[in-house]
Every structure is written in C-alpha cells, then in structure tokens.
PDB file of C-alpha atoms in Angstrom:
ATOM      1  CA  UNK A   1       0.217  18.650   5.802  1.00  0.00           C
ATOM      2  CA  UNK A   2       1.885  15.744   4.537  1.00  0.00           C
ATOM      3  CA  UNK A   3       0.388  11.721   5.105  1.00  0.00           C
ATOM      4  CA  UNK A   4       1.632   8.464   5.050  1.00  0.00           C
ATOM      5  CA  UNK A   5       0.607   8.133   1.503  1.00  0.00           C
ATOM      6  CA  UNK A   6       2.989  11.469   0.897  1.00  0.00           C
ATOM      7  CA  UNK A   7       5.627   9.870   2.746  1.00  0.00           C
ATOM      8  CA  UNK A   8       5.295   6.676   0.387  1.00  0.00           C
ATOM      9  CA  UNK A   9       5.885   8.636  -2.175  1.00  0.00           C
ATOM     10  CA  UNK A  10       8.752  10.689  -1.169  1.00  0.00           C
ATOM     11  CA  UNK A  11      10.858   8.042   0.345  1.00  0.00           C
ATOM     12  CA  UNK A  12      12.059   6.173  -2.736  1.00  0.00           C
ATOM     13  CA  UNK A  13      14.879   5.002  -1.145  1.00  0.00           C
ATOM     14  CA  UNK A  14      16.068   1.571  -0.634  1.00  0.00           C
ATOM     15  CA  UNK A  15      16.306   0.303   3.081  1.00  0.00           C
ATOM     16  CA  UNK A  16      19.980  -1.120   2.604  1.00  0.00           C
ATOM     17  CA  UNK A  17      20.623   2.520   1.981  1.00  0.00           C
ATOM     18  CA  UNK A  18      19.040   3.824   5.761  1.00  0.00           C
ATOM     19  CA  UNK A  19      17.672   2.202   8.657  1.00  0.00           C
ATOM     20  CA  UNK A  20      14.473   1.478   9.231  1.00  0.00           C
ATOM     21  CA  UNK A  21      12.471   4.026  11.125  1.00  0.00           C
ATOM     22  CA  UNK A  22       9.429   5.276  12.960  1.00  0.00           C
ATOM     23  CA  UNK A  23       7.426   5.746   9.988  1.00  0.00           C
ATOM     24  CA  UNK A  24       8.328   2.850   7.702  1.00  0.00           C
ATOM     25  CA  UNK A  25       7.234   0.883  10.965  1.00  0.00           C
ATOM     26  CA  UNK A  26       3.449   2.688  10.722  1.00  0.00           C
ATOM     27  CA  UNK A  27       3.616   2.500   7.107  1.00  0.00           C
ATOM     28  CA  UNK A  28       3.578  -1.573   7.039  1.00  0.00           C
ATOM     29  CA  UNK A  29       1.158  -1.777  10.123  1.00  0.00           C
ATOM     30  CA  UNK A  30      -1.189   0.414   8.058  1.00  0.00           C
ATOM     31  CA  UNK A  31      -0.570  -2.105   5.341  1.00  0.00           C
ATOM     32  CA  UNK A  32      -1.540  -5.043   7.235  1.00  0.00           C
ATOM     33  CA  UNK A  33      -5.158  -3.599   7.118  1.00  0.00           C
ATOM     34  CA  UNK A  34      -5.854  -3.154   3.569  1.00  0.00           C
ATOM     35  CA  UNK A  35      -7.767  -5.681   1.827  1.00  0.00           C
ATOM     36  CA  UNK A  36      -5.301  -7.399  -1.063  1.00  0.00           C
ATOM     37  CA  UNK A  37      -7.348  -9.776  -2.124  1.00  0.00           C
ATOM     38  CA  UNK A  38      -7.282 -11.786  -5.607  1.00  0.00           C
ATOM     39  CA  UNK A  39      -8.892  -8.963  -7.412  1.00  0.00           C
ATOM     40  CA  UNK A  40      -5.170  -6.969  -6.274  1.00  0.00           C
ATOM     41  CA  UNK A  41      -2.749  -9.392  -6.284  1.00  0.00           C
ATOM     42  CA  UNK A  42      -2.373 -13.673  -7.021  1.00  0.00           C
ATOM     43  CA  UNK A  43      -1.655 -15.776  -4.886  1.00  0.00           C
ATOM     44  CA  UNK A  44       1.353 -16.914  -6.532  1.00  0.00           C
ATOM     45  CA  UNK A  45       2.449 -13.439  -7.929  1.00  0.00           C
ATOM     46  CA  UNK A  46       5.173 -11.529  -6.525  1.00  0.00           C
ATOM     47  CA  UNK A  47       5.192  -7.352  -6.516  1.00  0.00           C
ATOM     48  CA  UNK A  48       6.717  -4.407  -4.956  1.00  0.00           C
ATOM     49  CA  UNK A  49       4.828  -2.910  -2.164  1.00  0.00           C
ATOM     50  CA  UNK A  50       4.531   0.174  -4.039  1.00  0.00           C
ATOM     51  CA  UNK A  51       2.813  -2.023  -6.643  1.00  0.00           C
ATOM     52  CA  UNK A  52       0.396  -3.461  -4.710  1.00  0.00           C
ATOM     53  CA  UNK A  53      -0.646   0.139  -3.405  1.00  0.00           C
ATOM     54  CA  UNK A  54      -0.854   1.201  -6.470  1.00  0.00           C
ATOM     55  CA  UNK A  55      -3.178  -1.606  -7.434  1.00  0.00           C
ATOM     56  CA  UNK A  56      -5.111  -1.411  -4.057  1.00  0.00           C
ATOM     57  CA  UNK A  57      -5.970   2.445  -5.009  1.00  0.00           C
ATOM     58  CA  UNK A  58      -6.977   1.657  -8.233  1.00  0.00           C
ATOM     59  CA  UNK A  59      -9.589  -0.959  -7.251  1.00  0.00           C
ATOM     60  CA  UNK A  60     -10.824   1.799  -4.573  1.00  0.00           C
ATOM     61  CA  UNK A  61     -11.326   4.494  -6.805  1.00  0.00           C
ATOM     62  CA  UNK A  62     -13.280   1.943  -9.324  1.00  0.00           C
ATOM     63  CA  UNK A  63     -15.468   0.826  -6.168  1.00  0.00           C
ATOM     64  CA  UNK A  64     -18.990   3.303  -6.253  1.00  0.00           C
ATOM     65  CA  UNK A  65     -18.795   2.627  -2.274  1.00  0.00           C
ATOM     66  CA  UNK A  66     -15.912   0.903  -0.910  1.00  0.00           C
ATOM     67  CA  UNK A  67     -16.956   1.787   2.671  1.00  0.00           C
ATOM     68  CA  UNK A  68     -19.845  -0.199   2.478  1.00  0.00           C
ATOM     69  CA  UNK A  69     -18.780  -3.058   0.981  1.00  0.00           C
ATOM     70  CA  UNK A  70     -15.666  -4.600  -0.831  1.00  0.00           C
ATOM     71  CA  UNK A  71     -15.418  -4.464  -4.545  1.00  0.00           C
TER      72      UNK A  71
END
C-alpha cells in the first residue's frame, strides 16, 4: 500500500499544471512537523521541498536513534 512518501515521489508534477488537492494539503501539514533545522537547511538558503526531504531523510538514517533524541 502506497504512503505519502510514495505519493511524493510519484507526483512530479508542477502545481501550475493541476490543482491543488487533498493530498498535497496532508503532504505540507506533515511537513510542518519535521525538524529542518541548521544541520538540514540555512537559514538563508533556498531549496525545493523535495530537497529538503531528501536532506531530512538523510540526517535520519545517519541518527543511531532519532526517536530519542535529535541528531
């Protein structure tokens, strides 16, 4: 069964293309709640979402226990 995350993935396309939906709604409240802190992105720099998830998952899966604590 597909996630969010699968979703993300899939839908590549640009919102001037289609209107924004049910899911790309969930999508950026999900978003709200991860932690993008320096160690993901500067203050001053600008990135895609997509770039910043990217980033965000790579700091997880470096993290030993990212549940307990953040890296």
């Amino acid at each position: 069964m597909a996630n969010i995350f699968d979703y993300m993935q899939w839908r590549d396309i640009l919102l001037t293309k289609t209107e924004f939906n049910e899911i790309d709604n969930l999508i950026l409240a999900r978003f709200s709640y991860f932690p993008l802190d320096e160690k993901i992105i500067s203050n001053t720099e600008k990135i895609t979402i997509k770039e910043s998830y990217k980033r965000y998952e790579t700091n997880r899966n470096n993290c030993k226990s990212f549940t307990k604590r953040r890296c």
